[in-house]
Amino acid sequence: MRKLTKQSIEDIAIGAAILGTGGGGDPYIGKLMALSAIEEYGPITLLDPEEISDEDLVVPSAMMGAPTVLVEKIPSGEEVFKSFSALESYLGKEVKATMPIEAGGVNSMMPLALAAKLGLPVIDADGMGRAFPELQMVTFSIYDVSATPMVLADEKGNSVLFNTIDNKWTEDLARGATITMGGSTMVAIYPMDGAQVKEGGIKNIVTFTEEIGKALRTAKEQGANPIKSLSEVMNGHVVFTGKIVDINRRTEGGFARGTAILEGIDDFQGNSASLDFQNEHLVCRVNEKVAVSVPDLITVHDAETGYPITTEGMRYGQRILVMGSPCTEKWRSEKGLSLVGPAYFGYEDVEFIPVEDRIKQLKGGN
Amino acid sequence: MRKLTKQSIEDIAIGAAILGTGGGGDPYIGKLMALSAIEEYGPITLLDPEEISDEDLVVPSAMMGAPTVLVEKIPSGEEVFKSFSALESYLGKEVKATMPIEAGGVNSMMPLALAAKLGLPVIDADGMGRAFPELQMVTFSIYDVSATPMVLADEKGNSVLFNTIDNKWTEDLARGATITMGGSTMVAIYPMDGAQVKEGGIKNIVTFTEEIGKALRTAKEQGANPIKSLSEVMNGHVVFTGKIVDINRRTEGGFARGTAILEGIDDFQGNSASLDFQNEHLVCRVNEKVAVSVPDLITVHDAETGYPITTEGMRYGQRILVMGSPCTEKWRSEKGLSLVGPAYFGYEDVEFIPVEDRIKQLKGGN
C-alpha cells in the first residue's frame, strides 16, 4: 500500500499516454479531475493486488466512448457515484475498491479521480496493460469473468444496467447505448472478487505506468536520452524513425481508422514504414514487412523528446520514432490472441510473432 | 373480474388487429401463444381496474421492435419471466398483475400469454387504446409516470435495466438495444401502483377490443353488414371506399413509412384519397383535405368483409374501406396531442380536429 501524490498523477498521465499506443484518449482531462480530487479529498491509496482479500468486491471504472467527444462532454462525477450504488444494491455487497480496466489513455485516470471522491482504494492492476477499443478486450475475458452486471451512466442522469450472456454482447449493447447517450459515458464494469483480480489482472500496472512517466521526466530533467530511458523501462525496441509523408483517416463504426506512411530518417534513411490504426496502432510494417502487431505495443514518439504522439496528433511532415514493446504474457496465450490478436482486427494474414523475435528476424535479414 | 376463454382470445385478436390502425404487428403469433398458455395453465383472469388496490405493483408487458422481425424471432417466454423477477428484486416488491401497454396489434396478446404462464391477473386497461410506434406514447406519460425502471430482454438471455430522466430517453435507449439484439425484444415497462393505473390508464380497453372482434364475428355469423356493426361499436365513420392505385413504402429509422393513393368507388366514385403511414396510419386525406389524423384511429378494412388490412398487407388494386374513429379523450388534451398529435409525426401543418367534427365539415362542404 502506498499513497499517490500529485507528482504520481503527473507521471502516470505521461505513462498512460504512452500505453495508450496512439489511442485511449488524452489523459489530460482525467488528470485534471484526479488532481482536483486529491486537492479536495487528499491522496489516493494504491493497493497491491495481494493486499485485497479474496472475497472483497472490486469494481473497475472507466469512461466509454470516443475520445474526441470526451473533451466536450465532461462527466459530472455523479454518474459513477450512482453506478456504484446501483451495482452495490444489485449485488447486495459493498464495493471495497476500484481499479482501472484500461491502463492506457484517459481510463488510467478516471478510477483515480473516483477513488479519491469515494474514499476507496485503487488496486494496482488493470485488464489491458495498454489501451484497446472494445470492452471485452480484457485479460479477465481469458478467465471467463463476466463484464456484467455492468452499469453505464451519462452526465444527464440516465443509467443502464446490463446482464449479458457474454462480453461481446456487453460491448455491442453498451456501445449502442453510449452512442445514443451522445458518445461518451461512465461505466462500472467487471465486478469481481479479490481472487479474480489476482488471477486475471495485469498486476502493478499503475506502478509500471508511473515508472514510464518518471523515466521520461527524469531524462528531461537530467538531459539524458529519453528514448534510451523509455526503451529500458518498457523493454522496448526502436522499430523505425521517419518523417510522415502521407496520412489518411476515416471514421468507421465509431472508430478512427487510418494509415500513416513514413520515410526513414537517421539510421533508417532509405527505408519506409507504415502504421495502421483503429483508435490504437494495430500493425507497423517496415519495408512492407510486419515489424510489430497487436497485442504488442506500438507507440509513436516525438523523435527528439520521446513524448507520445496520438494517432489524432500525427501530422504530415512530423519526425517520429516508432517503438515496439512486449505486451503482457496473458495476451500472448491462444485465448488472449483470439481476443486481441491481429486476426480479430481484420489482419487474417498477419501471424502474431512477439516483437522481440520480429526484431531479431528483421536485424538478421540485414 | 371475469375469465378470458379461448373465444375471448379469438375475438380480442381480431379487435386488436383493428386497433392496430394498420400497424402494431399481426396479433396472430401472440394469439397462438395466449391460446397455448390457456391450454396449459387454464383461463386468464381479467380484472377491472377498480378491482386492484391502489398500492399494488402492476407491470405492463409488451414486445418491442419491428413487427416484421417478430415473425422470425419468436420469444422463448423465459425473457419476460426473468424481466419480471429482475424488476421485483429491483423494486423490492411483488408484481401483482400485468396489463397491456398497447391494446392494438400483437401487444394485446403478449400480456395475456404471460399472465396465464405466471398465474397473474391482467388489468383491463392499457396506455394507448390503439397502437403507436414509440414507447413514450402512452397516456401514462400525460400523468408523468416514468417508463423506468424498465427491463428489456431477448430470447438469448441478455437483459438490460434502464433508469432514465424521461420517457423519450427510454424510447431512444430501448430502441437502440432492441436493434442491437436483432430487432425484437420483450419488455416489462411502466411499473405502476394501482392508483396510477386507475388515473392514467385507458379503462376497459381489453373488453372494448373483445367487443370489436365479437361484432365482426357476429355480423359474419348472422350475415349482417359488418361495416355497420363496426361503426356502431367503435363510433366509427366511413371516410372513404376506394381502390388502391399507387403505394410506396420505405424503411426509415426502423419504421415502415409510406403512402397509399386511392381512387373512389361506390359512394366515393370520382373522389380520391391518400393514406400516410409510419407503421400505423397517421393521416387520411380525401380530395387533398385532411379527413382523419392521429391520434384518432384510421383503420383500413376489406370493403366486403370488414376485416382489417395492415399497411404491410395493402396491395395495388385492392378495394378497401377507410374508417375514422375517435381516440380516447386523454389523447385529445393538450399534453396528449404534444405526445401523439400530427405535429409530433412531422405534420406541422395539420391541426388536430376530432374525426366527428372533420366529417361534419366535409359533409357540410358537399
XYZ file of C-alpha atoms in Angstrom:
732
model
C 0.000 0.000 0.000
C 1.178 3.455 -0.829
C -0.232 6.921 -1.433
C -0.391 8.512 -4.857
C 0.713 12.130 -4.773
C 0.203 14.864 -7.321
C 3.629 14.032 -8.769
C 2.497 10.403 -9.163
C -0.576 11.594 -11.067
C 1.586 13.711 -13.387
C 3.902 10.767 -14.079
C 1.044 8.279 -14.511
C -0.611 10.647 -17.007
C 2.508 10.626 -19.199
C 2.940 6.871 -18.873
C -0.736 6.325 -19.657
C -0.492 8.438 -22.793
C 2.321 6.128 -23.955
C 0.415 2.949 -23.000
C -2.489 4.411 -24.973
C -0.486 3.216 -28.043
C -1.822 6.117 -30.073
C -5.386 6.000 -28.733
C -7.166 5.559 -25.438
C -7.969 9.241 -25.190
C -5.740 12.003 -23.911
C -5.309 11.557 -20.131
C -5.262 15.333 -19.738
C -8.886 15.873 -18.625
C -8.690 12.806 -16.420
C -5.514 14.146 -14.878
C -7.199 17.431 -14.022
C -10.064 15.515 -12.430
C -7.674 13.348 -10.406
C -5.575 16.312 -9.284
C -8.594 18.305 -8.210
C -9.984 15.247 -6.372
C -6.682 14.855 -4.484
C -6.785 18.576 -3.704
C -10.253 18.169 -2.237
C -10.150 14.729 -0.618
C -6.440 14.003 -0.038
C -4.016 11.484 -1.564
C -5.248 8.262 -3.150
C -4.444 4.870 -1.644
C -2.927 2.396 -4.106
C -3.187 -1.248 -3.007
C -1.046 -4.090 -4.265
C -3.420 -6.801 -5.585
C -2.054 -9.149 -2.917
C -3.336 -6.782 -0.258
C -7.020 -7.313 -1.008
C -8.978 -10.222 0.398
C -10.190 -12.905 -1.997
C -13.822 -12.202 -1.110
C -13.820 -8.417 -1.447
C -15.924 -6.859 -4.189
C -13.809 -4.817 -6.615
C -15.488 -2.732 -9.335
C -13.329 -1.269 -12.104
C -14.456 2.047 -13.547
C -13.883 3.692 -16.878
C -15.121 6.093 -19.470
C -16.633 4.546 -22.595
C -16.846 6.205 -25.977
C -14.996 8.275 -28.496
C -12.005 10.167 -27.048
C -12.862 13.154 -29.238
C -16.322 13.530 -27.687
C -14.976 13.280 -24.172
C -13.350 16.680 -24.407
C -16.676 18.406 -24.919
C -18.758 16.319 -22.561
C -17.053 16.289 -19.204
C -18.546 13.828 -16.728
C -20.284 15.314 -13.688
C -18.813 12.695 -11.370
C -22.285 11.907 -10.057
C -22.839 9.251 -12.729
C -20.214 6.818 -11.418
C -21.284 7.504 -7.890
C -24.779 6.388 -8.866
C -23.440 3.452 -10.883
C -21.522 2.123 -7.913
C -24.507 2.321 -5.603
C -26.723 0.719 -8.258
C -24.245 -2.184 -8.517
C -23.955 -2.448 -4.755
C -27.698 -2.752 -4.300
C -27.947 -5.159 -7.244
C -25.174 -7.389 -5.899
C -26.117 -6.871 -2.266
C -22.466 -6.251 -1.417
C -20.321 -3.250 -0.624
C -17.678 -2.130 -3.149
C -14.297 -2.307 -1.396
C -12.039 -0.914 -4.120
C -11.971 0.298 -7.686
C -9.278 -0.118 -10.332
C -8.582 0.787 -13.943
C -9.793 -1.678 -16.526
C -7.588 0.051 -19.145
C -4.260 1.487 -18.010
C -3.645 3.286 -21.295
C -5.099 6.702 -22.052
C -7.748 8.608 -20.147
C -9.035 5.495 -18.404
C -5.887 5.391 -16.292
C -7.198 8.485 -14.558
C -10.940 8.021 -14.160
C -10.642 5.417 -11.375
C -8.135 7.623 -9.533
C -10.439 10.629 -9.532
C -13.311 8.420 -8.492
C -11.383 6.661 -5.743
C -10.412 9.989 -4.177
C -14.001 11.142 -4.281
C -15.496 7.923 -2.896
C -12.711 7.353 -0.376
C -11.978 3.946 -1.927
C -8.536 2.458 -2.542
C -7.364 1.734 -6.098
C -5.984 -1.710 -6.910
C -2.652 -1.627 -8.739
C -3.870 -3.742 -11.683
C -5.883 -3.488 -14.899
C -7.243 -5.755 -17.623
C -5.411 -4.477 -20.711
C -1.938 -3.256 -19.790
C -2.433 -0.730 -22.556
C -5.468 0.676 -24.445
C -7.896 -1.311 -26.580
C -11.036 -0.181 -28.391
C -13.606 -2.705 -27.121
C -14.649 -3.635 -23.625
C -14.418 -7.418 -23.975
C -10.698 -6.998 -24.761
C -9.541 -7.576 -21.195
C -7.438 -10.328 -19.714
C -10.385 -11.107 -17.433
C -12.209 -12.417 -20.513
C -9.492 -15.089 -20.777
C -10.568 -16.265 -17.315
C -14.270 -16.146 -18.194
C -15.039 -13.207 -15.930
C -18.300 -11.582 -16.996
C -18.353 -7.859 -17.787
C -21.832 -7.796 -16.286
C -23.687 -6.853 -14.185
C -22.411 -3.586 -15.561
C -23.803 -0.108 -15.062
C -23.420 2.631 -17.660
C -24.464 6.204 -16.944
C -24.422 9.586 -18.629
C -23.978 13.062 -17.182
C -27.706 13.807 -17.588
C -28.894 11.185 -15.121
C -29.738 8.247 -17.396
C -28.373 4.845 -16.402
C -28.494 1.329 -17.784
C -27.717 -1.987 -16.084
C -26.693 -4.821 -18.406
C -26.757 -8.572 -17.888
C -25.434 -10.386 -20.910
C -24.574 -13.915 -21.992
C -21.034 -12.932 -22.989
C -18.725 -9.914 -23.048
C -19.090 -9.271 -26.771
C -22.819 -8.750 -26.220
C -21.960 -6.321 -23.428
C -19.694 -4.438 -25.830
C -22.371 -4.265 -28.543
C -25.156 -3.162 -26.207
C -23.048 -0.733 -24.180
C -21.548 0.779 -27.352
C -25.033 1.359 -28.753
C -26.225 2.975 -25.526
C -23.102 5.152 -25.410
C -23.734 6.393 -28.944
C -27.390 7.119 -28.096
C -26.257 8.992 -24.973
C -24.127 11.343 -27.048
C -20.867 9.480 -27.487
C -19.365 9.110 -24.035
C -20.497 7.555 -20.771
C -19.069 6.358 -17.472
C -19.142 2.665 -16.683
C -18.801 0.475 -13.614
C -17.868 -2.857 -15.113
C -16.395 -6.323 -14.494
C -17.421 -6.530 -10.851
C -15.036 -9.120 -9.386
C -13.925 -10.572 -6.130
C -10.332 -10.148 -4.997
C -9.408 -13.661 -6.129
C -10.492 -12.917 -9.704
C -8.475 -9.706 -9.772
C -5.384 -11.613 -8.624
C -5.869 -14.370 -11.187
C -6.877 -12.385 -14.266
C -5.467 -8.915 -13.747
C -2.286 -7.366 -15.052
C -0.559 -6.682 -11.792
C 1.256 -3.494 -10.762
C 0.350 -1.767 -13.983
C -0.305 1.575 -12.264
C 3.191 1.479 -10.813
C 4.582 0.475 -14.215
C 2.747 3.389 -15.840
C 4.177 5.744 -13.251
C 7.692 4.412 -13.905
C 7.330 5.112 -17.611
C 6.307 8.691 -16.967
C 9.027 9.099 -14.377
C 11.681 7.791 -16.779
C 10.724 10.393 -19.349
C 10.559 13.192 -16.772
C 13.913 12.250 -15.208
C 15.618 12.036 -18.602
C 14.353 15.506 -19.398
C 15.469 16.897 -16.040
C 18.892 15.288 -16.359
C 19.387 15.921 -20.056
C 19.655 12.154 -20.663
C 18.476 10.363 -23.802
C 14.707 9.952 -23.304
C 14.399 7.137 -25.873
C 17.052 5.118 -24.120
C 15.294 5.586 -20.769
C 11.963 4.567 -22.287
C 13.431 1.502 -24.019
C 14.878 0.355 -20.739
C 11.746 0.709 -18.644
C 9.411 -0.722 -21.313
C 11.737 -3.372 -22.763
C 11.060 -1.502 -25.950
C 12.720 -1.687 -29.373
C 13.154 1.245 -31.719
C 11.403 -0.047 -34.813
C 11.689 2.980 -37.046
C 12.420 6.686 -37.172
C 10.954 8.604 -40.036
C 9.000 11.506 -41.439
C 5.258 11.241 -42.037
C 4.830 11.594 -45.810
C 1.170 10.564 -46.024
C -1.692 10.018 -43.615
C -5.317 9.120 -44.204
C -8.111 8.838 -41.684
C -11.699 7.695 -41.764
C -14.370 7.160 -39.132
C -15.785 3.648 -39.393
C -18.189 2.026 -36.945
C -17.422 4.693 -34.373
C -13.678 4.129 -34.632
C -10.954 6.366 -36.002
C -9.196 4.223 -38.601
C -6.353 5.098 -40.876
C -2.829 4.579 -42.098
C 0.312 6.716 -41.888
C 3.211 6.314 -44.314
C 6.740 7.068 -43.127
C 10.020 7.761 -44.954
C 13.126 6.771 -42.987
C 15.466 9.294 -41.400
C 18.738 8.912 -39.469
C 19.560 5.180 -39.145
C 16.502 4.326 -41.253
C 17.385 6.556 -44.242
C 16.282 4.859 -47.473
C 13.705 2.666 -45.739
C 9.922 3.082 -45.482
C 7.305 2.127 -42.950
C 3.543 2.214 -42.407
C 1.329 2.403 -39.348
C -2.247 1.067 -39.396
C -4.518 2.213 -36.600
C -8.049 1.797 -35.259
C -8.047 4.258 -32.346
C -4.828 2.464 -31.320
C -1.909 1.389 -33.514
C -2.501 -2.132 -34.798
C 0.293 -3.038 -37.202
C 3.609 -1.413 -38.067
C 5.343 -2.559 -41.241
C 8.931 -1.727 -42.157
C 9.741 -2.032 -45.851
C 6.372 -3.798 -46.178
C 7.285 -6.492 -43.647
C 5.375 -6.658 -40.372
C 7.639 -5.394 -37.571
C 5.160 -5.184 -34.675
C 1.496 -6.102 -34.354
C -1.203 -6.124 -31.689
C -1.356 -7.114 -28.903
C 2.269 -5.935 -28.563
C 2.536 -2.208 -28.015
C 3.234 0.112 -30.920
C 3.982 3.585 -29.590
C 4.778 6.726 -31.537
C 7.036 9.378 -30.061
C 8.410 12.760 -30.887
C 11.866 11.759 -32.192
C 13.567 14.426 -30.037
C 11.717 14.463 -26.699
C 10.298 10.944 -26.572
C 6.886 12.346 -25.693
C 3.998 10.323 -27.103
C 2.016 11.353 -30.185
C -1.551 10.093 -30.569
C -2.944 8.860 -33.886
C -5.009 12.060 -33.921
C -1.908 14.146 -33.276
C 0.071 12.741 -36.217
C 0.631 15.312 -38.966
C 2.235 15.388 -42.388
C 5.935 16.215 -42.090
C 6.345 15.206 -38.428
C 9.564 13.409 -37.472
C 8.549 10.482 -35.337
C 10.021 7.442 -33.678
C 8.120 4.152 -33.526
C 8.754 1.844 -30.605
C 7.603 -1.758 -30.220
C 7.225 -3.193 -26.701
C 6.066 -6.559 -25.416
C 2.529 -6.869 -24.069
C 1.686 -8.982 -21.036
C 2.222 -12.750 -21.427
C -1.531 -13.246 -20.844
C -2.262 -11.643 -24.237
C 0.200 -13.935 -25.976
C -1.764 -17.050 -24.972
C -4.063 -18.693 -27.525
C -7.194 -17.336 -25.840
C -5.574 -13.930 -25.451
C -4.728 -13.763 -29.160
C -8.259 -14.800 -30.130
C -9.471 -11.675 -28.283
C -6.887 -9.103 -29.382
C -4.616 -10.726 -31.954
C -4.155 -9.314 -35.475
C -6.902 -11.574 -36.893
C -9.543 -10.067 -34.599
C -8.770 -6.651 -36.092
C -9.121 -7.977 -39.625
C -5.485 -8.908 -40.302
C -6.139 -12.548 -41.127
C -2.777 -12.778 -42.919
C -0.673 -11.401 -40.057
C 0.625 -14.031 -37.671
C 1.363 -12.778 -34.190
C 5.087 -13.036 -33.501
C 6.448 -11.396 -30.336
C 8.123 -8.076 -31.095
C 11.472 -9.239 -29.664
C 11.513 -12.140 -32.170
C 10.370 -9.977 -35.081
C 13.162 -7.518 -34.362
C 15.735 -10.327 -34.298
C 14.403 -11.605 -37.642
C 14.485 -8.131 -39.187
C 18.009 -7.493 -37.949
C 19.106 -10.963 -39.050
C 17.742 -10.176 -42.516
C 20.001 -7.100 -42.948
C -63.380 -9.922 -12.584
C -64.019 -12.393 -15.314
C -62.239 -15.215 -17.085
C -60.992 -14.934 -20.639
C -61.818 -18.042 -22.649
C -60.390 -19.205 -25.937
C -63.307 -17.500 -27.700
C -62.388 -14.249 -25.923
C -58.822 -14.587 -27.208
C -60.055 -15.116 -30.775
C -62.291 -12.049 -30.564
C -59.628 -9.905 -28.886
C -57.161 -10.845 -31.630
C -59.498 -9.522 -34.323
C -60.298 -6.391 -32.324
C -56.597 -5.807 -31.660
C -55.755 -6.092 -35.346
C -58.289 -3.292 -35.973
C -56.989 -1.148 -33.086
C -53.538 -1.691 -34.612
C -54.654 1.011 -37.130
C -52.571 -0.631 -39.838
C -49.575 -1.485 -37.647
C -48.843 -2.843 -34.217
C -47.870 -6.217 -35.570
C -50.173 -9.058 -36.518
C -51.699 -10.476 -33.307
C -51.576 -13.974 -34.840
C -48.380 -15.253 -33.159
C -49.427 -13.661 -29.900
C -52.804 -15.329 -30.192
C -51.195 -18.746 -30.614
C -49.054 -18.085 -27.551
C -52.068 -16.981 -25.494
C -54.187 -19.942 -26.619
C -51.455 -22.434 -25.838
C -50.894 -20.785 -22.437
C -54.624 -21.117 -21.625
C -54.461 -24.750 -22.776
C -51.605 -25.388 -20.380
C -52.418 -23.168 -17.400
C -56.198 -22.549 -17.620
C -58.262 -19.422 -18.331
C -56.860 -15.942 -17.714
C -58.301 -13.659 -15.040
C -59.235 -10.173 -16.292
C -59.596 -7.581 -13.532
C -61.489 -4.333 -13.797
C -59.041 -1.512 -12.872
C -61.288 -0.676 -9.914
C -60.652 -4.136 -8.510
C -56.955 -3.608 -7.806
C -55.704 -1.930 -4.676
C -54.064 1.493 -5.006
C -50.778 0.155 -3.586
C -50.410 -2.974 -5.711
C -47.487 -3.146 -8.136
C -48.665 -3.576 -11.735
C -46.131 -4.172 -14.516
C -47.296 -3.926 -18.124
C -45.562 -6.183 -20.621
C -45.025 -5.936 -24.338
C -42.918 -6.844 -27.307
C -40.699 -4.102 -28.682
C -39.391 -3.899 -32.223
C -40.296 -4.310 -35.837
C -43.431 -6.399 -36.409
C -41.763 -7.990 -39.435
C -38.877 -9.359 -37.346
C -41.197 -10.735 -34.705
C -42.436 -13.437 -37.037
C -38.979 -14.951 -37.358
C -37.825 -14.424 -33.801
C -40.406 -15.952 -31.504
C -39.849 -15.168 -27.835
C -38.944 -18.064 -25.588
C -41.215 -16.840 -22.797
C -38.336 -17.045 -20.351
C -37.249 -13.482 -21.086
C -40.309 -11.801 -19.571
C -40.259 -14.226 -16.685
C -36.713 -13.062 -15.952
C -37.626 -9.417 -16.564
C -40.416 -9.567 -14.013
C -38.218 -11.080 -11.353
C -35.445 -8.558 -12.127
C -37.944 -5.731 -11.613
C -39.332 -7.328 -8.470
C -35.906 -7.585 -6.888
C -35.003 -4.067 -8.063
C -38.198 -2.557 -6.644
C -38.298 -4.862 -3.640
C -41.990 -5.542 -4.276
C -44.040 -8.378 -5.713
C -45.751 -7.901 -9.097
C -49.486 -8.341 -8.513
C -50.761 -8.028 -12.081
C -49.738 -7.326 -15.655
C -51.593 -5.469 -18.397
C -51.157 -4.435 -21.996
C -49.436 -1.123 -22.577
C -50.662 -1.149 -26.206
C -54.068 -2.704 -26.923
C -53.578 -2.621 -30.700
C -51.713 -5.320 -32.580
C -49.602 -8.115 -31.183
C -49.101 -6.369 -27.844
C -52.711 -7.065 -26.957
C -51.716 -10.711 -26.676
C -48.286 -10.791 -25.050
C -49.586 -9.861 -21.560
C -52.329 -12.478 -21.839
C -49.902 -15.292 -22.642
C -47.613 -14.107 -19.905
C -50.372 -13.757 -17.313
C -51.504 -17.337 -17.915
C -47.951 -18.568 -17.560
C -47.165 -16.558 -14.427
C -50.585 -17.087 -12.849
C -51.114 -13.321 -12.680
C -54.322 -11.451 -13.432
C -54.486 -8.984 -16.338
C -55.836 -5.482 -15.721
C -58.486 -4.402 -18.228
C -56.635 -1.221 -19.259
C -53.785 -0.029 -21.461
C -51.864 3.160 -22.215
C -52.626 3.694 -25.913
C -56.123 2.462 -26.728
C -54.678 1.610 -30.140
C -51.131 1.048 -31.479
C -48.338 3.629 -31.571
C -44.739 3.300 -32.737
C -42.831 4.658 -29.713
C -42.922 3.672 -26.080
C -43.307 7.147 -24.591
C -46.615 7.464 -26.498
C -48.790 6.318 -23.626
C -51.432 8.148 -21.643
C -49.313 7.465 -18.542
C -46.786 9.977 -19.913
C -49.508 12.634 -19.598
C -49.565 11.886 -15.860
C -45.742 11.907 -15.578
C -45.453 8.181 -14.939
C -41.916 7.027 -15.699
C -41.362 4.178 -18.156
C -38.464 3.113 -15.952
C -37.205 1.136 -14.158
C -37.800 -0.929 -17.259
C -36.344 -4.304 -18.147
C -35.756 -5.371 -21.732
C -34.712 -8.915 -22.601
C -34.005 -11.011 -25.651
C -34.592 -14.709 -26.294
C -30.845 -15.456 -25.937
C -30.615 -14.480 -22.280
C -29.382 -10.880 -22.468
C -31.225 -8.321 -20.375
C -30.984 -4.598 -19.763
C -32.465 -2.486 -16.965
C -32.993 1.201 -17.773
C -33.378 4.189 -15.483
C -33.909 7.350 -17.462
C -34.689 11.004 -16.863
C -37.713 10.922 -19.189
C -39.675 8.515 -21.366
C -38.216 9.757 -24.646
C -34.761 8.727 -23.384
C -36.199 5.329 -22.528
C -37.539 5.050 -26.070
C -34.194 6.025 -27.625
C -32.108 3.690 -25.453
C -34.515 0.759 -25.581
C -34.941 1.133 -29.353
C -31.172 1.022 -29.792
C -30.821 -2.054 -27.591
C -33.677 -3.757 -29.453
C -31.971 -3.145 -32.793
C -28.662 -4.476 -31.411
C -30.488 -7.530 -30.072
C -31.759 -8.410 -33.539
C -34.876 -6.315 -33.923
C -37.333 -7.575 -31.329
C -37.310 -7.906 -27.544
C -39.700 -8.378 -24.654
C -40.140 -5.558 -22.173
C -41.507 -5.129 -18.666
C -42.225 -1.424 -18.528
C -44.067 1.403 -16.755
C -44.149 -0.281 -13.364
C -47.012 1.441 -11.558
C -49.140 1.187 -8.493
C -52.863 0.550 -8.789
C -53.689 4.230 -8.255
C -51.554 5.253 -11.256
C -53.228 2.659 -13.464
C -56.659 3.990 -12.463
C -55.667 7.606 -13.083
C -53.659 7.302 -16.300
C -54.906 4.135 -17.975
C -57.462 3.694 -20.723
C -60.014 1.635 -18.853
C -61.789 -1.492 -20.090
C -59.851 -1.493 -23.335
C -59.478 -5.293 -23.362
C -63.246 -5.639 -23.108
C -63.666 -2.998 -25.825
C -61.220 -4.861 -28.061
C -63.153 -8.074 -27.497
C -66.425 -6.321 -28.387
C -64.976 -5.125 -31.693
C -63.883 -8.647 -32.604
C -67.206 -10.055 -31.461
C -69.156 -7.513 -33.540
C -67.317 -8.590 -36.676
C -67.701 -12.302 -35.873
C -71.410 -11.964 -35.083
C -72.085 -9.967 -38.235
C -70.387 -12.701 -40.253
C -72.353 -15.470 -38.492
C -75.651 -13.647 -38.955
C -74.998 -12.333 -42.456
C -75.363 -8.753 -41.177
C -73.443 -5.736 -42.544
C -70.002 -5.932 -40.875
C -69.178 -2.266 -41.528
C -72.405 -1.145 -39.839
C -71.621 -3.356 -36.809
C -68.079 -1.992 -36.599
C -69.197 1.637 -36.939
C -71.642 1.143 -34.111
C -69.222 -0.450 -31.655
C -66.324 1.912 -32.494
C -68.338 5.121 -33.053
C -66.615 4.996 -36.416
C -67.229 6.947 -39.611
C -66.754 5.592 -43.104
C -64.273 8.085 -44.502
C -63.686 6.564 -47.916
C -64.086 3.469 -50.056
C -61.694 3.088 -52.900
C -59.223 1.103 -54.942
C -55.500 1.321 -54.219
C -53.964 2.830 -57.375
C -50.484 3.537 -56.006
C -48.485 2.589 -52.947
C -44.928 3.370 -51.952
C -43.010 2.156 -48.931
C -39.631 2.909 -47.405
C -37.886 1.908 -44.202
C -36.716 4.968 -42.282
C -35.258 4.980 -38.778
C -36.540 1.447 -38.209
C -40.075 2.371 -39.218
C -42.119 1.319 -42.226
C -43.206 4.601 -43.797
C -45.201 5.175 -46.929
C -48.255 6.493 -48.695
C -51.148 4.783 -50.469
C -53.249 6.564 -53.106
C -56.910 5.594 -53.521
C -59.445 6.133 -56.306
C -63.049 6.278 -55.085
C -65.573 3.514 -55.698
C -69.297 3.176 -54.868
C -70.432 6.319 -52.991
C -66.958 7.827 -53.447
C -66.782 7.434 -57.238
C -64.945 10.399 -58.746
C -63.125 11.246 -55.495
C -59.572 10.469 -54.410
C -57.864 9.848 -51.096
C -54.434 9.213 -49.626
C -53.177 7.373 -46.558
C -49.854 8.279 -44.913
C -48.396 5.738 -42.521
C -45.439 5.155 -40.201
C -46.105 1.604 -39.008
C -49.625 2.906 -38.213
C -51.850 5.160 -40.338
C -51.174 8.789 -39.493
C -53.218 10.972 -41.839
C -56.009 10.246 -44.308
C -56.828 12.927 -46.843
C -59.932 12.940 -49.050
C -59.675 15.089 -52.170
C -56.495 16.507 -50.610
C -58.285 17.682 -47.461
C -57.435 16.060 -44.146
C -60.311 13.782 -43.114
C -58.740 11.983 -40.105
C -55.416 12.326 -38.333
C -53.609 10.853 -35.359
C -54.346 10.349 -32.542
C -57.821 9.426 -33.877
C -57.941 5.932 -35.306
C -57.605 5.396 -39.035
C -58.441 1.786 -39.848
C -58.407 0.083 -43.221
C -60.779 -2.772 -43.942
C -61.626 -5.184 -46.684
C -64.595 -3.400 -48.256
C -66.654 -6.635 -48.297
C -65.852 -8.453 -45.034
C -64.801 -5.558 -42.790
C -61.675 -7.486 -41.767
C -58.671 -5.271 -41.109
C -55.809 -4.821 -43.593
C -52.395 -3.814 -42.268
C -50.204 -1.244 -44.001
C -47.976 -4.165 -44.996
C -50.958 -6.060 -46.373
C -52.096 -3.243 -48.670
C -51.657 -4.083 -52.364
C -52.217 -2.346 -55.677
C -55.760 -2.907 -56.902
C -57.285 -3.791 -53.513
C -60.758 -2.448 -52.763
C -60.635 -1.026 -49.285
C -62.733 0.912 -46.828
C -61.210 3.562 -44.563
C -62.836 4.186 -41.212
C -62.108 7.031 -38.804
C -62.884 6.520 -35.106
C -62.379 8.725 -32.053
C -59.433 8.047 -29.765
C -59.651 8.348 -26.002
C -60.336 11.844 -24.642
C -56.960 11.679 -22.845
C -55.164 11.910 -26.191
C -57.189 14.943 -27.226
C -55.819 17.001 -24.315
C -53.022 19.486 -24.950
C -50.423 17.246 -23.329
C -51.818 14.211 -25.149
C -51.546 15.956 -28.515
C -47.974 17.049 -27.798
C -47.113 13.338 -27.474
C -49.074 11.839 -30.377
C -50.634 14.686 -32.346
C -49.952 15.252 -36.069
C -47.075 17.675 -35.345
C -45.105 15.026 -33.437
C -45.159 12.852 -36.556
C -43.898 15.696 -38.722
C -47.255 17.126 -39.872
C -46.673 20.644 -38.576
C -49.361 21.987 -40.895
C -52.102 19.572 -39.817
C -54.228 20.786 -36.935
C -55.840 18.064 -34.898
C -59.592 18.233 -35.272
C -61.687 15.363 -33.853
C -62.826 12.987 -36.574
C -66.522 13.552 -35.803
C -66.063 17.298 -36.457
C -63.975 16.766 -39.595
C -66.665 14.500 -41.004
C -69.354 17.115 -40.326
C -67.198 19.747 -42.076
C -66.566 17.502 -45.073
C -70.276 16.633 -45.389
C -71.244 20.299 -44.924
C -68.867 21.208 -47.729
C -70.636 18.957 -50.283
